XYZ file of C-alpha atoms in Angstrom:
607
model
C 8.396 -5.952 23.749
C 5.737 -5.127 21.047
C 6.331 -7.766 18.267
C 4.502 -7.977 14.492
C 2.744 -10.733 13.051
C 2.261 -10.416 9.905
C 1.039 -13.882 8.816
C 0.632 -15.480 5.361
C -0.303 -12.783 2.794
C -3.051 -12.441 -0.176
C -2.294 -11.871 -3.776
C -3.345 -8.164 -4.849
C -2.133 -7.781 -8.035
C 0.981 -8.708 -10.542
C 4.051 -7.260 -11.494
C 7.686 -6.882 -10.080
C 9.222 -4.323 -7.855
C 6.569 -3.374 -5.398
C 6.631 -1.009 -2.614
C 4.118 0.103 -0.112
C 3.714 2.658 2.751
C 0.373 3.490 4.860
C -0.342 6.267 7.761
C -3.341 3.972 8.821
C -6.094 5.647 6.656
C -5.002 4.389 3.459
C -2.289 2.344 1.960
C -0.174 3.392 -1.405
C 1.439 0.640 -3.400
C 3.847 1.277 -6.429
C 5.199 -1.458 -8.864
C 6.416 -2.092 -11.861
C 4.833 -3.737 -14.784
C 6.142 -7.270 -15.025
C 7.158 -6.837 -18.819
C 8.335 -3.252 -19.255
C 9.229 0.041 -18.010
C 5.920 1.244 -17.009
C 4.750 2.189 -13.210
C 2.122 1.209 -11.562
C 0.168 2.348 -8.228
C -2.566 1.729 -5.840
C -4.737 3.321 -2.925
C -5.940 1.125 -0.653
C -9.103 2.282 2.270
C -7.585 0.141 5.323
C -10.513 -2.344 6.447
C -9.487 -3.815 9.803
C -7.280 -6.966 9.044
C -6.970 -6.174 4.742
C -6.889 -3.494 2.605
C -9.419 -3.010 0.160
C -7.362 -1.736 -2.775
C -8.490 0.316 -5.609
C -7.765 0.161 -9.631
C -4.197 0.175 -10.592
C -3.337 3.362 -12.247
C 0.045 3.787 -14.358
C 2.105 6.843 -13.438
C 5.150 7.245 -14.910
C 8.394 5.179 -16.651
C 10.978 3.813 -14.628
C 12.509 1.216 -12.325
C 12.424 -0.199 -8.764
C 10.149 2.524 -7.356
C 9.519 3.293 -3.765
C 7.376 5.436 -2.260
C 5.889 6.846 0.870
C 3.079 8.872 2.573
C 1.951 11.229 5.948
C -0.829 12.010 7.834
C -2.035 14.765 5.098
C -2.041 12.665 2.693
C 0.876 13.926 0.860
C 2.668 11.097 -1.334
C 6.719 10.830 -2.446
C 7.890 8.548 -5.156
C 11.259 7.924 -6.411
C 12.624 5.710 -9.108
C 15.300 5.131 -11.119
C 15.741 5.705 -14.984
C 17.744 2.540 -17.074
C 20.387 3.791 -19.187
C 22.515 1.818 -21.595
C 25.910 3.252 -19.894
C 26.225 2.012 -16.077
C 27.003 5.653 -14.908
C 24.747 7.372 -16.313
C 21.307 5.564 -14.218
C 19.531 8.665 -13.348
C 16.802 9.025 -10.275
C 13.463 11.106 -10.502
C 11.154 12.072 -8.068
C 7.556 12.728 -7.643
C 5.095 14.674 -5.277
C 1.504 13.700 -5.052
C -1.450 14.169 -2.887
C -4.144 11.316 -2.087
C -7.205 12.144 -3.944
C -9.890 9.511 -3.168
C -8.949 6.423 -4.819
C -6.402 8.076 -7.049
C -3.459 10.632 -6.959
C -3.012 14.085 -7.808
C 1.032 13.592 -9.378
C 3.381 16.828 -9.603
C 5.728 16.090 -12.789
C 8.852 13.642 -12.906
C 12.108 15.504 -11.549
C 15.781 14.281 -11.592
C 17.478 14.987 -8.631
C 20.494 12.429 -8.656
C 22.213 9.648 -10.008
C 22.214 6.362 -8.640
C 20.352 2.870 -8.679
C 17.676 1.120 -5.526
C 16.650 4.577 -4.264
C 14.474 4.297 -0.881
C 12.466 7.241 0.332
C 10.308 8.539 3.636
C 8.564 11.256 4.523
C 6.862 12.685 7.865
C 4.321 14.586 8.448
C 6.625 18.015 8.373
C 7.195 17.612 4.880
C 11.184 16.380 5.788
C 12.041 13.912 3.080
C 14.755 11.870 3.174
C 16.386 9.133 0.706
C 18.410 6.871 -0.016
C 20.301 5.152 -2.723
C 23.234 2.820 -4.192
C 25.759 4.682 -6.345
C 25.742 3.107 -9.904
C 29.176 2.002 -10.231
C 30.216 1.474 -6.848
C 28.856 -0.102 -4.035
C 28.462 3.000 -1.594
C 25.522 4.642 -0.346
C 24.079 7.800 -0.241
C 21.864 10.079 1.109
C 19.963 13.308 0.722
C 17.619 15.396 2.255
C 14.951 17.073 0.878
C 11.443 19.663 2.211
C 8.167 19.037 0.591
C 7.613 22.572 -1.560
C 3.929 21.966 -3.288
C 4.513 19.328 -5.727
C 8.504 19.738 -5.290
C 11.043 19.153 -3.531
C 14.231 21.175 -2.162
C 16.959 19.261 -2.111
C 20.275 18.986 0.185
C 23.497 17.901 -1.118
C 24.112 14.449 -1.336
C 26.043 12.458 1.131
C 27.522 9.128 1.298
C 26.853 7.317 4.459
C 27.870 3.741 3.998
C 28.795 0.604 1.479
C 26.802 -1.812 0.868
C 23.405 -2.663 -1.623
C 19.773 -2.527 -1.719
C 19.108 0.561 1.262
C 15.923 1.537 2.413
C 15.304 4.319 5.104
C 12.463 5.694 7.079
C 11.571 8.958 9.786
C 9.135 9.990 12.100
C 7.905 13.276 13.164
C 10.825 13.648 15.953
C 13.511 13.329 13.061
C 14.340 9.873 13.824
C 16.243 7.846 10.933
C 16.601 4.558 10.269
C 18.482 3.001 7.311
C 19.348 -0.861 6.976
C 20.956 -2.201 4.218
C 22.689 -5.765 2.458
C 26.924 -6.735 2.992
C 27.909 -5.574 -0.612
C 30.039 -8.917 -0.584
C 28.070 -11.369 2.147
C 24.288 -11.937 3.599
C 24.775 -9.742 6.239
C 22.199 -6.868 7.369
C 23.238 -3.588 8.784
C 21.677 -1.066 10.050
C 22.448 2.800 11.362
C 20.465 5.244 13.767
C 20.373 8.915 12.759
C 18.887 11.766 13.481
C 17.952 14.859 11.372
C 20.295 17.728 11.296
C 19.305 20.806 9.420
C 20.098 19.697 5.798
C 22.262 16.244 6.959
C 22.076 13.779 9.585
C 24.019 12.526 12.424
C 25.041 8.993 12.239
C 25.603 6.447 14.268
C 27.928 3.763 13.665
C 26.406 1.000 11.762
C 25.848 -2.011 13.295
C 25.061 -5.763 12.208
C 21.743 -7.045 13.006
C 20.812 -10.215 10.956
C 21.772 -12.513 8.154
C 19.552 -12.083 5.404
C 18.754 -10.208 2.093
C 16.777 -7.246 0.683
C 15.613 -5.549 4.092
C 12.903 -3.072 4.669
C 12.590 -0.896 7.819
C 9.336 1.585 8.866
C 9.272 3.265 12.329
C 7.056 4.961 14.427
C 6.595 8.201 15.829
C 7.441 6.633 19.501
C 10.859 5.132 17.812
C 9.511 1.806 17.630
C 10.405 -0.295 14.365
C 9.143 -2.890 11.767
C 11.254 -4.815 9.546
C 11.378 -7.617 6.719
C 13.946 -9.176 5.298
C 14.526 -12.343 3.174
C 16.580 -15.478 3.957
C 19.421 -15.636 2.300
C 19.922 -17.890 -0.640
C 16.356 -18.890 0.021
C 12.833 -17.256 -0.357
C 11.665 -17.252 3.438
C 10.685 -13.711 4.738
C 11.024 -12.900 8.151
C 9.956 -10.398 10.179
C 11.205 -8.403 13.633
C 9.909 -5.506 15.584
C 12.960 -3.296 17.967
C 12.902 -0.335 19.887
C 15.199 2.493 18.677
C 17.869 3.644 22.141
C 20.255 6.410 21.469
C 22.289 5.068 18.456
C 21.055 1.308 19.255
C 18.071 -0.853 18.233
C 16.810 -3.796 20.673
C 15.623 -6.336 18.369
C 13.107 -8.814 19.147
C 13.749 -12.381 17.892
C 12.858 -12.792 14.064
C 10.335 -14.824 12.823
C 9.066 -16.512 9.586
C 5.656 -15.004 8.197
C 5.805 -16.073 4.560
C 7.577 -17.119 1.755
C 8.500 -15.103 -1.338
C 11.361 -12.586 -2.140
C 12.071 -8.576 -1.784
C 9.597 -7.596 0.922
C 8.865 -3.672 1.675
C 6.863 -2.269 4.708
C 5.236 0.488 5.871
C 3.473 1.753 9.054
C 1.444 4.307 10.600
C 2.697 6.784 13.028
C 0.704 5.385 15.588
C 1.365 1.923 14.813
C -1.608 0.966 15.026
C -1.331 -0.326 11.302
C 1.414 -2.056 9.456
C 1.889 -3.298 5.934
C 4.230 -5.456 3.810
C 4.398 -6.066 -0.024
C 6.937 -9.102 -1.457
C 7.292 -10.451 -4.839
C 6.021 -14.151 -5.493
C 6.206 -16.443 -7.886
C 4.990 -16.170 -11.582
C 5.024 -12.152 -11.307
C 2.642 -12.299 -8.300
C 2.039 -9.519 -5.588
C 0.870 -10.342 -2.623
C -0.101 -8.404 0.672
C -0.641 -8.182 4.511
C -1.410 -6.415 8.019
C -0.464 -6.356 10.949
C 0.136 -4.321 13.619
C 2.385 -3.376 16.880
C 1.364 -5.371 20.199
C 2.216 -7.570 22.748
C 0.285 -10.512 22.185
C 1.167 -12.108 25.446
C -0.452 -9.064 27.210
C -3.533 -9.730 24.837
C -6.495 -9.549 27.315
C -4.403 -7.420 29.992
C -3.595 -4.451 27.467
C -7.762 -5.023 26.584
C -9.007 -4.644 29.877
C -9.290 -0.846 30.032
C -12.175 -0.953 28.041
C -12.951 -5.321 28.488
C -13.668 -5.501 31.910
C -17.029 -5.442 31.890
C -17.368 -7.374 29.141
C -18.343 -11.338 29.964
C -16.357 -14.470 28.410
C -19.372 -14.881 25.635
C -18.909 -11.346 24.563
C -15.075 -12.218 23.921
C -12.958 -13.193 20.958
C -9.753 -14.986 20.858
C -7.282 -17.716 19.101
C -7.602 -20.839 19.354
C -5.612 -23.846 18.431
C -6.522 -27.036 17.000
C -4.855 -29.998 18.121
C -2.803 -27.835 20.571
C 0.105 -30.270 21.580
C 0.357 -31.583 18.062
C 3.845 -29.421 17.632
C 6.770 -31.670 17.748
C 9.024 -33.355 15.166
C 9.752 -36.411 14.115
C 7.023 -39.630 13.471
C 4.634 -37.050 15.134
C 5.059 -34.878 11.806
C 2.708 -37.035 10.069
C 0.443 -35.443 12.834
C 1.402 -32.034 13.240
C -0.955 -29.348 13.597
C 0.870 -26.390 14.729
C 5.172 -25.754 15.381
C 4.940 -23.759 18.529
C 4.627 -25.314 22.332
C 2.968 -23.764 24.645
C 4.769 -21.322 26.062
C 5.035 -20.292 22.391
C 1.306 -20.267 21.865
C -0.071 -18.254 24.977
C 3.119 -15.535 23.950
C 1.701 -15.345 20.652
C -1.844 -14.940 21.893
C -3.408 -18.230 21.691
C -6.134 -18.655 24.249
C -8.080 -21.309 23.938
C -6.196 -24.852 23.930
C -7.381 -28.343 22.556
C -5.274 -31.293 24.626
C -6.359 -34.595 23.593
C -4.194 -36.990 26.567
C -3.990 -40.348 26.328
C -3.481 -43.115 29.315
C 0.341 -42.989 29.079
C -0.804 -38.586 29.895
C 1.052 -37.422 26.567
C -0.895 -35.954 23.643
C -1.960 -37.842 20.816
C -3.413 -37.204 17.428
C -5.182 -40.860 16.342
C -2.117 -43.164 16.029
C 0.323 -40.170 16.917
C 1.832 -39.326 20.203
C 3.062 -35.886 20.788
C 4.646 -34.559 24.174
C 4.322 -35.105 27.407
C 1.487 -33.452 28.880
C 4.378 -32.710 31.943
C 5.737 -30.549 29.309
C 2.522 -29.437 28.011
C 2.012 -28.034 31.688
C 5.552 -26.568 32.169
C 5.428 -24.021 29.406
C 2.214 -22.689 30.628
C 3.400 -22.404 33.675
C 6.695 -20.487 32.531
C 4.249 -18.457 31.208
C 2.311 -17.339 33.965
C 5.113 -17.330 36.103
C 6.001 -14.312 34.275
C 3.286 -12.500 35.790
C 0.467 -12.598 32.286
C -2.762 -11.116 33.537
C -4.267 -13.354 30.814
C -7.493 -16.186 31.037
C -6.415 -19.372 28.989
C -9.413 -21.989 28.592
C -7.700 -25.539 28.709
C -9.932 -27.564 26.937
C -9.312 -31.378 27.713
C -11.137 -34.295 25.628
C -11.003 -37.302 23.320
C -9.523 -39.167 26.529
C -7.619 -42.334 25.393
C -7.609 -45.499 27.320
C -8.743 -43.324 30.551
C -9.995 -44.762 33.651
C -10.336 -43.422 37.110
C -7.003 -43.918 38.522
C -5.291 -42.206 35.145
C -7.808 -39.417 35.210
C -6.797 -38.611 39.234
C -3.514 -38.422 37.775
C -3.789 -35.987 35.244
C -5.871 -33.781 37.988
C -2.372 -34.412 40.144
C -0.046 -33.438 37.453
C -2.822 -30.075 36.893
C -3.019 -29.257 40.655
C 1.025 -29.399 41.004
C 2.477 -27.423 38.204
C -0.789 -24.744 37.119
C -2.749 -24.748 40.988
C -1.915 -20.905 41.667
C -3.728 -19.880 38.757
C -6.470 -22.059 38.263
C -10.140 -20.645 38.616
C -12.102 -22.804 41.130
C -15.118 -20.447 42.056
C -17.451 -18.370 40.565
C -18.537 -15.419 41.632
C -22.601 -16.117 43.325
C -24.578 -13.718 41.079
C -23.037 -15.417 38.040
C -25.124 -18.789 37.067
C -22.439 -19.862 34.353
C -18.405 -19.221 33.034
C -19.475 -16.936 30.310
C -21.364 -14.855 32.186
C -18.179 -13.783 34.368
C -16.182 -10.363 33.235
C -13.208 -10.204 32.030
C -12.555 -8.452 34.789
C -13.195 -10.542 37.622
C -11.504 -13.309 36.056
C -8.491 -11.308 35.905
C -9.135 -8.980 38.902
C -5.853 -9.541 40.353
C -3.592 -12.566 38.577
C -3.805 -14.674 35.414
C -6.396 -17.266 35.715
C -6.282 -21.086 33.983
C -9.868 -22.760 32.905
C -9.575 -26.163 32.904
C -12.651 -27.522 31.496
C -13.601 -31.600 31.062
C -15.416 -33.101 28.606
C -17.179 -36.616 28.881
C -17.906 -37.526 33.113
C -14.860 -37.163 34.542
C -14.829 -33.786 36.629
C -18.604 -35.111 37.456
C -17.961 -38.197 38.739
C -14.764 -37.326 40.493
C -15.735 -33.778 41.374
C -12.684 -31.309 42.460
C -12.702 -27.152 42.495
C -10.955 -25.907 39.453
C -12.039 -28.412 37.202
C -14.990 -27.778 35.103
C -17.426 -29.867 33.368
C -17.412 -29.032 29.360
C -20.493 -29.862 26.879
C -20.621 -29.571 23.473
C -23.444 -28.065 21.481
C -25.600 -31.269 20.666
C -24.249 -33.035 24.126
C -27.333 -34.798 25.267
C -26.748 -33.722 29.058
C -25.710 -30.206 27.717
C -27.430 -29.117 30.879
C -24.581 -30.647 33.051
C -21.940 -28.375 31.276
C -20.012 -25.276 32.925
C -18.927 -24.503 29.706
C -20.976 -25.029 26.351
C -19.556 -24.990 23.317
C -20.605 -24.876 18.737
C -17.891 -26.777 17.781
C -18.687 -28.353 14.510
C -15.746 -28.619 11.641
C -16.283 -28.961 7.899
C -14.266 -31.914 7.476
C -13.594 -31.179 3.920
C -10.350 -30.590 2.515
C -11.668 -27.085 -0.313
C -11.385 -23.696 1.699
C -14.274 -22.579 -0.072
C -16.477 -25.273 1.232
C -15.517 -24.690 4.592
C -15.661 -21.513 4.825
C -19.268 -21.173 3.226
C -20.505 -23.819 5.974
C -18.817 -22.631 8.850
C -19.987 -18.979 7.922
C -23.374 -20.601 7.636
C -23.371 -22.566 11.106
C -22.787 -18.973 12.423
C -25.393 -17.075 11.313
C -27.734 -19.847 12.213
C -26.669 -19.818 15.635
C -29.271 -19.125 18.554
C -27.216 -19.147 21.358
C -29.247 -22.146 22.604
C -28.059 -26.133 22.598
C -29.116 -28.401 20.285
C -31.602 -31.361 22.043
C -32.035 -33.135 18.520
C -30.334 -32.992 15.445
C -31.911 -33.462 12.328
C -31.307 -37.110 10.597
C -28.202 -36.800 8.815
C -27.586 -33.584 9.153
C -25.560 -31.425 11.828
C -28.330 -28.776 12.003
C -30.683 -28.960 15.199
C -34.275 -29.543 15.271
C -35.187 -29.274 18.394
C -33.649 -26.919 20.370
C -32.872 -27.133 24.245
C -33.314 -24.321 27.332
C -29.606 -24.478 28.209
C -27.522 -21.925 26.645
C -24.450 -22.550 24.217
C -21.898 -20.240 25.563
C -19.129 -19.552 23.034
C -19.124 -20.540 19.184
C -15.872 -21.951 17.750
C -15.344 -20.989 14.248
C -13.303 -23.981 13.257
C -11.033 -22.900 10.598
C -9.646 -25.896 9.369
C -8.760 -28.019 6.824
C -8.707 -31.833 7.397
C -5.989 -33.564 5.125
C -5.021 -37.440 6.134
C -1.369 -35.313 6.510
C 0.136 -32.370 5.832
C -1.898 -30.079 7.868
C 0.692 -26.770 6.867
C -0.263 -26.891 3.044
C -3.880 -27.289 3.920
C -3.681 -24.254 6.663
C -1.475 -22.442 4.833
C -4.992 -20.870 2.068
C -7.106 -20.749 5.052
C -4.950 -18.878 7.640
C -4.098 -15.846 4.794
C -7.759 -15.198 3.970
C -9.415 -15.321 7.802
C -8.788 -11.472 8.092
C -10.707 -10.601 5.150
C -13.458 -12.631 5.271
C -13.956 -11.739 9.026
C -13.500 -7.967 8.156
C -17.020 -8.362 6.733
C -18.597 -10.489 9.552
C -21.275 -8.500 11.614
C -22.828 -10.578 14.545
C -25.691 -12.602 12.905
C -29.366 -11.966 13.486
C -29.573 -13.112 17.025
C -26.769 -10.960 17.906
C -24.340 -14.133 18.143
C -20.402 -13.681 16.624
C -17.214 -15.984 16.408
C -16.059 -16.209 19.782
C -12.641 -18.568 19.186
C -10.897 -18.883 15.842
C -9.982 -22.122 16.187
C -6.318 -22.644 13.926
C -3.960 -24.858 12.291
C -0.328 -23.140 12.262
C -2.408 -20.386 14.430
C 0.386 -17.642 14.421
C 0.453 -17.845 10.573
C -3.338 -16.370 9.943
C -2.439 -13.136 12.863
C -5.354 -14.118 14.907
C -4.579 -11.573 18.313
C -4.569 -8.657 15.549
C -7.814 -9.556 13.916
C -9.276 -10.632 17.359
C -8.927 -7.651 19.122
C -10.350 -5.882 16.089
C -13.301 -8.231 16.474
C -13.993 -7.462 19.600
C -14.017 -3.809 19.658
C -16.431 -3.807 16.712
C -18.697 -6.471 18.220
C -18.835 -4.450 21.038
C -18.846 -1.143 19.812
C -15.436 -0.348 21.526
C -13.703 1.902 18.878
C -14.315 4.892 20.186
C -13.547 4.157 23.727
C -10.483 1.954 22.877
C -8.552 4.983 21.395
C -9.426 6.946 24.856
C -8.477 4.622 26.833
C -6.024 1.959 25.219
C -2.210 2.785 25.720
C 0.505 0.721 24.295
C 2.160 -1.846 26.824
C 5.698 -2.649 25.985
């Protein structure tokens, strides 16, 4: 199933009550001024992973505004109006059309009564909202059609009980509508479908505990949503798949904290978008979109196959095996195993064994690298036509006998997928395709740094070298892998932004005295470089990841491939899943490779 990661989000802005919709071109974002009445909006131009958003404009009066938008740029806003008697909260609409950076507004019309109005629009001009009635906890709906800058309204209709509704449609009159338990943290949700002037329900159903949900679909009835934890201010997202009257939900997950999230997406889904409240009146942002990261490099090779390993980009985890709980906390790097990691679109793993064979961090021990191997192997036993590089170094203790071992405990759990030959016309890894790596199965890398797999030689393991390795020329695989070791984002982004553009391609024979920067350079080539975006804290890796993983989509949004032609190959995370590094890969990757074009001929959604 497609699944969306939205990751940590970037403040855009401040205020209270925010709301946001995009159809992939632009993004509109509504809110309401953290100290009054007033309304407040934004367009956003979408720029791969982050939205570069415009001045904020004010609009109208009101409270808790939503809003949405189509394909021709036509934009719907409701709100509601406070009134000093509880029955008497009125609910205006208005009609605008996207005008560069700004909006072309109709006037402010009442069309109801009510309080937490939701509203969605498709690209027919079919409108349909929600809302909570103002004394009572039922909902309602109505249905409206786009007439210039009005709209003709249906009778209303109540549909449910309950609080805080929101709604969306597509272009085959698809409806969705979750809302709140009036009374518990319970999250409900009904399937409808346009009728003429009303809709045809289905029952509603329960589908999660949680608070203040938001729903956007699709025009192939495939859904986001966002919700918050109850009691707490966690948000969590889930993707499902709309069938007859019934969603299949994929399993939530944790993206962010914060309170009242909204989303939007395209038709297409090709972009998605959610706005929550944080603290101190903050508004904060992020993107996603609709994919099956476990099918990352399978649903790329349409238009990847050709391309060779250096011309590739994809996650990478730090510390891969660092994950588990306990004294190993003090240690911990990222909170997903394996299996969890290649599903989420990690490619590129870091093990670090030691001579009892479990993972270690310094004084730390993590799992078992038996385990280690048995969730990749659940994974390709599912049939992945993916490449994972398994990276192994910083050997602890080793000697021969330990080292024969590990190759045992390889062979015997991950020897059906390992790649142990290259093809002849290809002198080195990178220079293979994706798609004769992948030409008929998922394929393993195992490469080995230090001596090992060339002392004790053996098909299917391959000799690794880092950039300034003095034998660089013995290396399969060559590797820039030099981190910041500083604990200020800023600082390590400007240097690691900096080793990139000075990158050649070629190895580094001498560095300068005290310095990581080369000054002689070698003839053997440095295959991939690893853009190590990490923070290095004595502990507590997550609050040091945490400003680094929200910001890596907009500073690589404005990364071209240096002078030489050279680009971030591996993103190399903490908390990996957190900073939606198979979304902003594959973006990479087209643009580095002037794909675009040819992805949207040839790339169709795998479920």
């Amino acid at each position: 199933m497609q699944t969306i990661q939205f990751g940590l989000a970037v403040q855009y802005d401040s205020g209270r009550s925010n709301d946001v919709d995009t159809n992939g071109k632009v993004a509109v974002e509504v809110h309401n001024s953290q100290a009054s009445a007033s309304m407040w909006y934004h367009i956003g131009q979408v720029n791969e992973a982050t939205i570069n958003w415009g001045a904020s404009h004010k609009y109208s009066d009101g409270y808790h505004p939503s809003i949405a938008i189509n394909n021709h740029q036509t934009i719907v806003e409701v709100h509601e109006t406070s009134n000093a008697l509880p029955w008497n909260h009125k609910l205006y609409y208005k009609v605008g059309q996207v005008n560069g950076t700004t909006i072309d507004w109709g006037g402010d019309d009442d069309y109801d009564s009510g309080v937490q109005p939701s509203v969605a629009i498709n690209d027919f001009g079919d409108v349909v909202e929600v809302h909570k009635s103002q004394t009572y906890n039922t909902l309602w709906y109505r249905v409206g059609k786009i007439n210039g800058k009005s709209i003709e309204w249906s009778a209303s209709h109540e549909y449910d009980k309950g609080v805080t509704p929101s709604v969306t449609i597509n272009n085959h009159g698809q409806i969705i509508a979750v809302h709140k338990s009036q009374s518990h943290d319970k999250l409900w949700y009904r399937v409808g479908t346009l009728a003429g002037s009303k809709i045809e329900w289905g029952p509603s159903r329960q589908y999660q505990d949680g608070a203040n949900p938001s729903i956007a679909i699709t025009n192939e009835g495939t859904l986001v949503e966002v919700h918050q934890s109850q009691g707490l201010t966690g948000l969590w997202q889930l993707s499902g798949e709309v069938h007859g009257t019934e969603i299949q939900w994929s399993t939530s997950f944790n993206y962010d904290s914060g309170s009242k999230p909204r989303c939007g997406i395209s038709s297409d889904g090709q972009l998605a978008i959610q706005v929550h409240e944080g603290s101190m009146f903050g508004m904060w942002f992020s993107t996603s979109r609709l994919m099956n990261p476990s099918k990352f490099m399978e649903n790329l090779l349409p238009i990847t196959k050709e391309l060779p390993l250096r011309k590739m980009t994809f996650p990478a985890t730090h510390d891969t095996g660092m994950y588990t709980q306990g004294l190993s906390t003090l240690a911990k790097t990222q909170d997903q195993n394996l299996y969890g990691q290649l599903s989420g679109g990690a490619r590129y793993f870091d093990l670090r064994p030691n001579e009892n064979l479990d993972i270690y961090h310094g004084p730390i021990t993590g799992p078992s690298l038996q385990s280690v191997l048995d969730d990749i192997k659940r994974f390709y036993q599912e049939g992945h036509r993916e490449l994972a590089i398994l990276k192994f170094s910083h050997f602890d203790n080793f000697d021969a006998a330990i080292y024969e071992k590990m190759k045992t405990l390889i062979k015997s759990t991950l020897g059906p997928w390992l790649y142990t030959q290259k093809p002849a016309n290809k002198q080195r890894l990178a220079d293979i395709t994706m798609g004769e790596f992948l030409a008929n199965s998922g394929k393993i890398l195992v490469v080995v740094d230090g001596n090992w797999a060339l002392n004790q030689k053996e098909a299917g393991f391959w000799v690794y070298r880092d950039w300034q390795s003095s034998t660089a020329e013995k290396g399969d695989l060559t590797v820039f892998d030099i981190y910041s070791n500083t604990v200020s984002f800023d600082t390590m982004k400007q240097d690691q932004l900096k080793k990139l553009a000075l990158f050649n391609g070629l190895c580094c024979a001498k560095q300068k005295d005290n310095s990581w920067q080369c000054q002689t350079f070698s003839k053997v080539p440095c295959d991939l470089f690893l853009l190590s975006w990490t923070l290095t804290p004595p502990t507590g890796v997550w609050f040091a990841a945490k400003e680094a993983n929200r910001h890596l989509g907009e500073v690589m949004a404005g990364q071209e491939p240096n002078a030489q032609g050279y680009f971030a190959n591996l993103l190399y995370l903490d908390y990996f899943e957190f900073a939606r590094p198979a979304f902003i890969s594959e973006l990479l990757i087209k643009r580095y490779n002037h794909l675009i074009s040819e992805a949207k001929k040839q790339i169709t959604t795998a479920v």
